[in-house]
mmCIF file of C-alpha atoms in Angstrom:
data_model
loop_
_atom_site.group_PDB
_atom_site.id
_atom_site.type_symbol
_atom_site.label_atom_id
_atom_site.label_comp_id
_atom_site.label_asym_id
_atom_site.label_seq_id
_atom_site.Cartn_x
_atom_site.Cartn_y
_atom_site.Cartn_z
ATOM 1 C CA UNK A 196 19.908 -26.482 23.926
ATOM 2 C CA UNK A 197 18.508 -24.540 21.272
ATOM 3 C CA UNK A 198 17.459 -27.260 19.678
ATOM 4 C CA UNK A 199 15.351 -28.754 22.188
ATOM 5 C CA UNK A 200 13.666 -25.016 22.892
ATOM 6 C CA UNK A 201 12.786 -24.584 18.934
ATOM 7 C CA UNK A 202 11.206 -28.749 19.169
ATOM 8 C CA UNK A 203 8.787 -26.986 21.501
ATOM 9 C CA UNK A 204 10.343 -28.651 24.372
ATOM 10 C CA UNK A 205 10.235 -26.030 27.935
ATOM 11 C CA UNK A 206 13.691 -24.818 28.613
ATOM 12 C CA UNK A 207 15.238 -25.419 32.337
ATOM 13 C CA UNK A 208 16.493 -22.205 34.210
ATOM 14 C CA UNK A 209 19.823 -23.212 33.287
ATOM 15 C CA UNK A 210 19.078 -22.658 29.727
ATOM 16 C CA UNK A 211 17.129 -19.600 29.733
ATOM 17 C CA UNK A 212 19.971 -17.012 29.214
ATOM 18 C CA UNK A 213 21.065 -18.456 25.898
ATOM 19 C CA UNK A 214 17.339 -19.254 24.657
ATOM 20 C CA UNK A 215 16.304 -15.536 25.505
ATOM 21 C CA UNK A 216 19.791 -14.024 23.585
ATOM 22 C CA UNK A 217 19.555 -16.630 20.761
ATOM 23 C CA UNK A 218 15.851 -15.207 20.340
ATOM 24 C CA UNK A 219 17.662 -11.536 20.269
ATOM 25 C CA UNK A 220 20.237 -12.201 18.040
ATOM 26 C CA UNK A 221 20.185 -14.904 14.973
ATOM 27 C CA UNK A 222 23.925 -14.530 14.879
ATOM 28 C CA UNK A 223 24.234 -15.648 18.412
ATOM 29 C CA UNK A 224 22.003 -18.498 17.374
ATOM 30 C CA UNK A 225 23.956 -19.847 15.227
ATOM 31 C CA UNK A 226 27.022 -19.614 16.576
ATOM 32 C CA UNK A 227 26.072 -21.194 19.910
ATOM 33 C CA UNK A 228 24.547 -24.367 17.387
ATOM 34 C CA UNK A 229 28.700 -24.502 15.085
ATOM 35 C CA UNK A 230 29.527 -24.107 19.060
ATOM 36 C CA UNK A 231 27.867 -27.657 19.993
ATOM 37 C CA UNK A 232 27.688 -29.195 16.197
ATOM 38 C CA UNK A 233 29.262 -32.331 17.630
ATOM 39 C CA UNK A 234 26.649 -32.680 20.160
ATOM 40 C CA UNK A 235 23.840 -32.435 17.421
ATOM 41 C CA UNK A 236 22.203 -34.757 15.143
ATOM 42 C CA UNK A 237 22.618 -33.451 11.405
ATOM 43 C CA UNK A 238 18.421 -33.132 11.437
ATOM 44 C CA UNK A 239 18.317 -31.353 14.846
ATOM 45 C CA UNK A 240 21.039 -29.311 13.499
ATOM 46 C CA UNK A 241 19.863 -28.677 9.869
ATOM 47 C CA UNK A 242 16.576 -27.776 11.831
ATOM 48 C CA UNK A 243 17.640 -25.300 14.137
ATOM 49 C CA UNK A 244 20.292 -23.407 11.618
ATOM 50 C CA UNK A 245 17.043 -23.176 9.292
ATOM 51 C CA UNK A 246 14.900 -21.577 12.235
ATOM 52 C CA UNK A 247 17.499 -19.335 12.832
ATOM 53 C CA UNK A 248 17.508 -18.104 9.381
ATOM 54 C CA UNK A 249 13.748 -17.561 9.627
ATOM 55 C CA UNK A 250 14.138 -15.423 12.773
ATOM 56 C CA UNK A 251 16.494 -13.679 11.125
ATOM 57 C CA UNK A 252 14.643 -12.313 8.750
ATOM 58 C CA UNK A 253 12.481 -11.057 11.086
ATOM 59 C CA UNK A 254 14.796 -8.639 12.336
ATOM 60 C CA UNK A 255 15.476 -7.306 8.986
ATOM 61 C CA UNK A 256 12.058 -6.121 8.681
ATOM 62 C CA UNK A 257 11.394 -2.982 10.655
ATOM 63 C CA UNK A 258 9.347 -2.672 13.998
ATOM 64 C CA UNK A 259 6.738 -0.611 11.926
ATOM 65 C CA UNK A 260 5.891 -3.576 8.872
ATOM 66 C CA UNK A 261 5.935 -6.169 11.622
ATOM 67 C CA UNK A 262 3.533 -4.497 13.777
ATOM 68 C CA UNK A 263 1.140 -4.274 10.439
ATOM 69 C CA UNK A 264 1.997 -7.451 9.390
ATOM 70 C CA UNK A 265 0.915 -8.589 13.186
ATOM 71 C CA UNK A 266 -2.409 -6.729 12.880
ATOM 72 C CA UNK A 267 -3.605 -8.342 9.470
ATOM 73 C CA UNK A 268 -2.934 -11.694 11.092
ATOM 74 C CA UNK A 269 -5.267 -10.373 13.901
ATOM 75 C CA UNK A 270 -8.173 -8.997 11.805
ATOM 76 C CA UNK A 271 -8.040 -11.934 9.342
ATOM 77 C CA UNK A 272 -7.800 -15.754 9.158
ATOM 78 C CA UNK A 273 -6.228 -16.693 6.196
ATOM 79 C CA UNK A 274 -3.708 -14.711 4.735
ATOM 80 C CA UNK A 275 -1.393 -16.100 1.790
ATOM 81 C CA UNK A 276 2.425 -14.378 0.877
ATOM 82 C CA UNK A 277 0.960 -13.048 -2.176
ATOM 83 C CA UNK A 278 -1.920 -11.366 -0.487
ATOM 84 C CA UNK A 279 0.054 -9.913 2.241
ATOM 85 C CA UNK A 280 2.342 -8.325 -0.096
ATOM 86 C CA UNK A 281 -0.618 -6.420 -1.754
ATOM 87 C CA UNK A 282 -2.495 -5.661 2.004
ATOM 88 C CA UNK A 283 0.748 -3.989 2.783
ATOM 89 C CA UNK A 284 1.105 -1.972 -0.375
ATOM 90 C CA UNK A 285 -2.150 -0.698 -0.028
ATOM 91 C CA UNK A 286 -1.814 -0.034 3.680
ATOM 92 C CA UNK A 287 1.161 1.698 2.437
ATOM 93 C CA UNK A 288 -0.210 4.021 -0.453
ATOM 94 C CA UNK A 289 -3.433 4.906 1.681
ATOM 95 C CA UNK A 290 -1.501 6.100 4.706
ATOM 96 C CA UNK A 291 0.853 7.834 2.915
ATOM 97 C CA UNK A 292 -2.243 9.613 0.991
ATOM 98 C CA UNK A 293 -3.833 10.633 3.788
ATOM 99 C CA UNK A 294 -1.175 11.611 6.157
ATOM 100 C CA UNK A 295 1.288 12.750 3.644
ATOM 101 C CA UNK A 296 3.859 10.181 5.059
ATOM 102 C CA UNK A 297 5.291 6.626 4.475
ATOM 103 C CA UNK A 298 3.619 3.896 6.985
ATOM 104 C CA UNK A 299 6.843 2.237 6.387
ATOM 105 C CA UNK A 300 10.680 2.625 5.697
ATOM 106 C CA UNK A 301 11.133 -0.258 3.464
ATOM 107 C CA UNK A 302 10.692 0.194 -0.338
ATOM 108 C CA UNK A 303 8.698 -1.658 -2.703
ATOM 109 C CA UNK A 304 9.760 -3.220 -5.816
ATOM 110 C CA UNK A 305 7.814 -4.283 -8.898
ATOM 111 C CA UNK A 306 8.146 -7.924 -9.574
ATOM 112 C CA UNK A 307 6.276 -9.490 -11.843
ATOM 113 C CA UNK A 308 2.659 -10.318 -9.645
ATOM 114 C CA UNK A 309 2.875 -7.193 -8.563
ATOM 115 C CA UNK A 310 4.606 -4.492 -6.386
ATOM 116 C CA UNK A 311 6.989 -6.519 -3.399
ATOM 117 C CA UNK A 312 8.552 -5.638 -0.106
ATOM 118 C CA UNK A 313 11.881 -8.197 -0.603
ATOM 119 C CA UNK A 314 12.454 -8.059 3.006
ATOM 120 C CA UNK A 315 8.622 -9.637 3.604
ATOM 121 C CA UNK A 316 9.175 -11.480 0.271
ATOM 122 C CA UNK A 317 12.366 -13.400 2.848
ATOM 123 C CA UNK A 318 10.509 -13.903 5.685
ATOM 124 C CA UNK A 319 7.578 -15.452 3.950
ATOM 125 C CA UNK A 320 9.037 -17.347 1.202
ATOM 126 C CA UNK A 321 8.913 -20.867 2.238
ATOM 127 C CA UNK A 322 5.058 -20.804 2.198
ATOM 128 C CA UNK A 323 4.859 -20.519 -1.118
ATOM 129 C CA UNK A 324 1.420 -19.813 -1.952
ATOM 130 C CA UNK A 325 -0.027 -21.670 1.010
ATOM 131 C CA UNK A 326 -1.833 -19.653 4.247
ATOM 132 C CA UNK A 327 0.331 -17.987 6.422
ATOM 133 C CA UNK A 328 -0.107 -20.440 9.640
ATOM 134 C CA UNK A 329 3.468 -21.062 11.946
ATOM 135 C CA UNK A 330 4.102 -21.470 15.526
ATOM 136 C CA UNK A 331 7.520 -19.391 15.001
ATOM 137 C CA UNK A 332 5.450 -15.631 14.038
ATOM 138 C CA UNK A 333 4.302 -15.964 17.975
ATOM 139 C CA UNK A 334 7.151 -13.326 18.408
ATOM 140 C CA UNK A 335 4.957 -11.213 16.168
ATOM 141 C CA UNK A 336 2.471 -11.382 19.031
ATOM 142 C CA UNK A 337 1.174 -8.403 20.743
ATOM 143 C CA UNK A 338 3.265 -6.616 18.524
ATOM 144 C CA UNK A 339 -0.285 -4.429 17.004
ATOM 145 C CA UNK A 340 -0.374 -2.481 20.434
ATOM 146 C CA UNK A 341 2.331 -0.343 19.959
ATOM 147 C CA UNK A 342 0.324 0.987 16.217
ATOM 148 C CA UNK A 343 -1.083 4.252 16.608
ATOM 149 C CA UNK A 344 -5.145 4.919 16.037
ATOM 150 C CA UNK A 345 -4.443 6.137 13.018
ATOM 151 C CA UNK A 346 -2.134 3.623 12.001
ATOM 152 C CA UNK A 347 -5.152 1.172 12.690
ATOM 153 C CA UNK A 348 -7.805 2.623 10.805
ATOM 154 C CA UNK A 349 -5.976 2.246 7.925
ATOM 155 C CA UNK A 350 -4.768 -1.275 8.049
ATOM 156 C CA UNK A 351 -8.728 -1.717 8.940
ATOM 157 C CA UNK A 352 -9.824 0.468 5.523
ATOM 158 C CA UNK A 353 -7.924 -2.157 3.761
ATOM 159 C CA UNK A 354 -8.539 -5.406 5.330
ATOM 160 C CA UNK A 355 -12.162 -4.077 5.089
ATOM 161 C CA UNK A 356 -12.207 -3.916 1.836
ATOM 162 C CA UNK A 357 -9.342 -5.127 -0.208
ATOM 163 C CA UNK A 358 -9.119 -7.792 1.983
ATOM 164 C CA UNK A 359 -12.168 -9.637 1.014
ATOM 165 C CA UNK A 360 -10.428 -10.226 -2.567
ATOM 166 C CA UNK A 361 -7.664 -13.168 -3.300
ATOM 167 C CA UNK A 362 -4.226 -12.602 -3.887
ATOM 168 C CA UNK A 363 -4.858 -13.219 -7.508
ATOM 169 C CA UNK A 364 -7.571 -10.524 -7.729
ATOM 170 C CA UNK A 365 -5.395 -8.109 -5.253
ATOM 171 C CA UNK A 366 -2.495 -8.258 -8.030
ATOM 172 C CA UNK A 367 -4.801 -7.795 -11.145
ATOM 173 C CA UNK A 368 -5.817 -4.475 -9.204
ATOM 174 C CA UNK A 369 -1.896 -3.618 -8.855
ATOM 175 C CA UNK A 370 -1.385 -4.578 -12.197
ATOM 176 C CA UNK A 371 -3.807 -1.562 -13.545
ATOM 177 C CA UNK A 372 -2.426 1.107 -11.172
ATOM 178 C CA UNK A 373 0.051 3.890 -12.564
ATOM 179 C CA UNK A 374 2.955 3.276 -10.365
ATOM 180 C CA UNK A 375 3.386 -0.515 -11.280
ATOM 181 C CA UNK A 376 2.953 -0.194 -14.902
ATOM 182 C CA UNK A 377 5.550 2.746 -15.076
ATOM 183 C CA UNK A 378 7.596 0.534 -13.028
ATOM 184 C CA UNK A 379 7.200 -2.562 -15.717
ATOM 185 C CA UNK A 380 7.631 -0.249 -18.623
ATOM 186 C CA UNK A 381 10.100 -1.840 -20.855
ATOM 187 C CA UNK A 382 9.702 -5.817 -19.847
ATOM 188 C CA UNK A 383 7.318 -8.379 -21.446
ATOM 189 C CA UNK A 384 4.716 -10.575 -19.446
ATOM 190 C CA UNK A 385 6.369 -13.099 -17.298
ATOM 191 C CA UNK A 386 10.028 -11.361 -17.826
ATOM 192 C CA UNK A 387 11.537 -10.373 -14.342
ATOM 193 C CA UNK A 388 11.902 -7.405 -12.642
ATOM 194 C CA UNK A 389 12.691 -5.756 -9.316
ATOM 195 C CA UNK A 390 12.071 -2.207 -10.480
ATOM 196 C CA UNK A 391 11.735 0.345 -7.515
ATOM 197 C CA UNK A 392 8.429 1.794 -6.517
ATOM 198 C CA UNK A 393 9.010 5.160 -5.088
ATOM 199 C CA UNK A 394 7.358 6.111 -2.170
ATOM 200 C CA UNK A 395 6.912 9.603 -3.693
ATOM 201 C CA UNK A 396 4.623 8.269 -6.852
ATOM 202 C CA UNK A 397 2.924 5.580 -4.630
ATOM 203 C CA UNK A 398 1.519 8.425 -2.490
ATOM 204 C CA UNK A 399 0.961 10.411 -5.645
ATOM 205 C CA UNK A 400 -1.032 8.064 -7.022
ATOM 206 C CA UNK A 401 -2.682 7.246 -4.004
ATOM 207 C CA UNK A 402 -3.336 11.270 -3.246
ATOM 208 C CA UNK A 403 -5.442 11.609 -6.780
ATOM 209 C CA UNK A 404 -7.544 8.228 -5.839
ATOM 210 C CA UNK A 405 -8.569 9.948 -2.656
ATOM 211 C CA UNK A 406 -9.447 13.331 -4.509
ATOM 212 C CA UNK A 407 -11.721 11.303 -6.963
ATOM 213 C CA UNK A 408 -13.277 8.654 -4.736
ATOM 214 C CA UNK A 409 -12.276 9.668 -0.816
ATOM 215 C CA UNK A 410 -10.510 6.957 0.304
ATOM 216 C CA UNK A 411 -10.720 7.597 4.183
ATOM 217 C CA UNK A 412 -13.946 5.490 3.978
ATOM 218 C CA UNK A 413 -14.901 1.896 2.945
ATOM 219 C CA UNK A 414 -17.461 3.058 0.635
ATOM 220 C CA UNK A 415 -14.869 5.266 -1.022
ATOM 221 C CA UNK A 416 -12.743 2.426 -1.282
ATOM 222 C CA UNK A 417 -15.146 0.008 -2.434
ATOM 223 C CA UNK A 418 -16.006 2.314 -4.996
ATOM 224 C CA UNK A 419 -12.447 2.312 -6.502
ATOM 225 C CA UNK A 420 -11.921 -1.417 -6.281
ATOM 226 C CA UNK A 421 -14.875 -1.297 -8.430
ATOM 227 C CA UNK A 422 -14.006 0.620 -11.146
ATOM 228 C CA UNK A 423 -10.169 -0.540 -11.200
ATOM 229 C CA UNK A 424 -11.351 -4.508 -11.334
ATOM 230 C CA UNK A 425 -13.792 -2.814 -13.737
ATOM 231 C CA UNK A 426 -10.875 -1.223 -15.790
ATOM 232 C CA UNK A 427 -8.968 -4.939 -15.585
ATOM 233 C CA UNK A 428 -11.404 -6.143 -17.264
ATOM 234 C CA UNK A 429 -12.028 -4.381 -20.050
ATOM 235 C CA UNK A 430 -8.017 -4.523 -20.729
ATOM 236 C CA UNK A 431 -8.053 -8.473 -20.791
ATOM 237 C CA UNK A 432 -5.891 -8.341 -17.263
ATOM 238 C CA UNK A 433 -5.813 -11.710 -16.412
ATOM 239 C CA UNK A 434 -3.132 -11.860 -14.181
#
């Protein structure tokens, strides 16, 4: 059953009540597929337990960082793991500068390329550093409309502007901002690290940018991207 509806093929009305709660619950999922192993080929099966660990980690990510997540895909056409995770940070530290408050729940960690939202880190991470570009993140769909204007602008400061750049050239612009480094203190290039990133000193940081360059416009933005890739430079950040 599942199986068949995940292959792309259209469920009959029999079917629909377990498709539609299999999409609402992972755990259902998979135990309706140990339910009706026998009746499964080990690739149909292998298959569908796989997709059900991908929609699973949807619903560990909250409503708010999928609805962003849903509006970057809308406003741009390629967007790689590594590049999301910085477009998200920055949505994050802008908002929070502006309207003294988190855009999201979830904390950020600083990994090595930079700072990382493990729960988006799970959903994404067999892409690898390939374009973001699967049938399955139609349940993202139509999820934008429920951000507020606000909410928009923001994710459109930064897709405006910091969206232009690479992943590559998104991290060497984390890698040069106070919260990351005082995150990495204490660990070599290349060594590990899952350090938290407090909302409280990314909005900090983010609150002195906006005093010295006024980030609630592209120009002010631009300007900062500037001087930070500017700044990179100068240090011999390469990556």
């Amino acid at each position: 059953t599942i199986p068949r509806y995940l292959e792309g093929q259209v469920p009959s009305k029999e079917y629909s009540d377990v498709v539609k709660a299999a999409l609402a619950s992972p755990a259902y999922m998979k135990q309706k597929l140990m339910e009706n192993r026998d009746k499964l080929t080990d690739a149909a099966y292998k298959k569908a337990m796989a997709a059900a660990e991908r929609i699973g980690n949807l619903f560990s990510v909250s409503d708010k960082m999928l609805r962003a997540i849903a509006y970057v895909f809308e406003k741009l056409e390629e967007v790689t793991p590594l590049m999301l995770q910085k477009l998200l940070y920055f949505i994050q530290g802008i908002y929070s500068a502006l309207y003294e408050k988190p855009f999201f729940t979830e904390d950020c960690r600083a990994w090595v390329h930079g700072p990382v939202y493990p729960e988006v880190y799970d959903l994404f991470r067999d892409f690898k550093y390939n374009p973001i570009d699967d049938a399955r993140f139609a349940l993202l769909e139509g999820k934008e409309d429920a951000l507020t204007a606000d909410e928009k602008r923001v994710i459109d400061l930064v897709v405006n502007t910091f969206g232009i750049y690479g992943g590559k050239v998104l991290e060497k612009i984390t890698h040069n901002e106070t919260p990351w480094m005082e995150a990495r203190k204490g660990y070599g290039d290349g060594i590990p690290s899952s350090e938290l990133l407090p909302k409280e000193k990314i909005m900090k940081y983010y609150i002195a940018v906006n005093r010295k360059y006024g980030i609630d416009s592209e120009e002010g933005l631009r300007a900062y991207i500037h001087d930070i890739l500017k700044k990179a430079s100068s240090s011999g950040e390469g990556s």
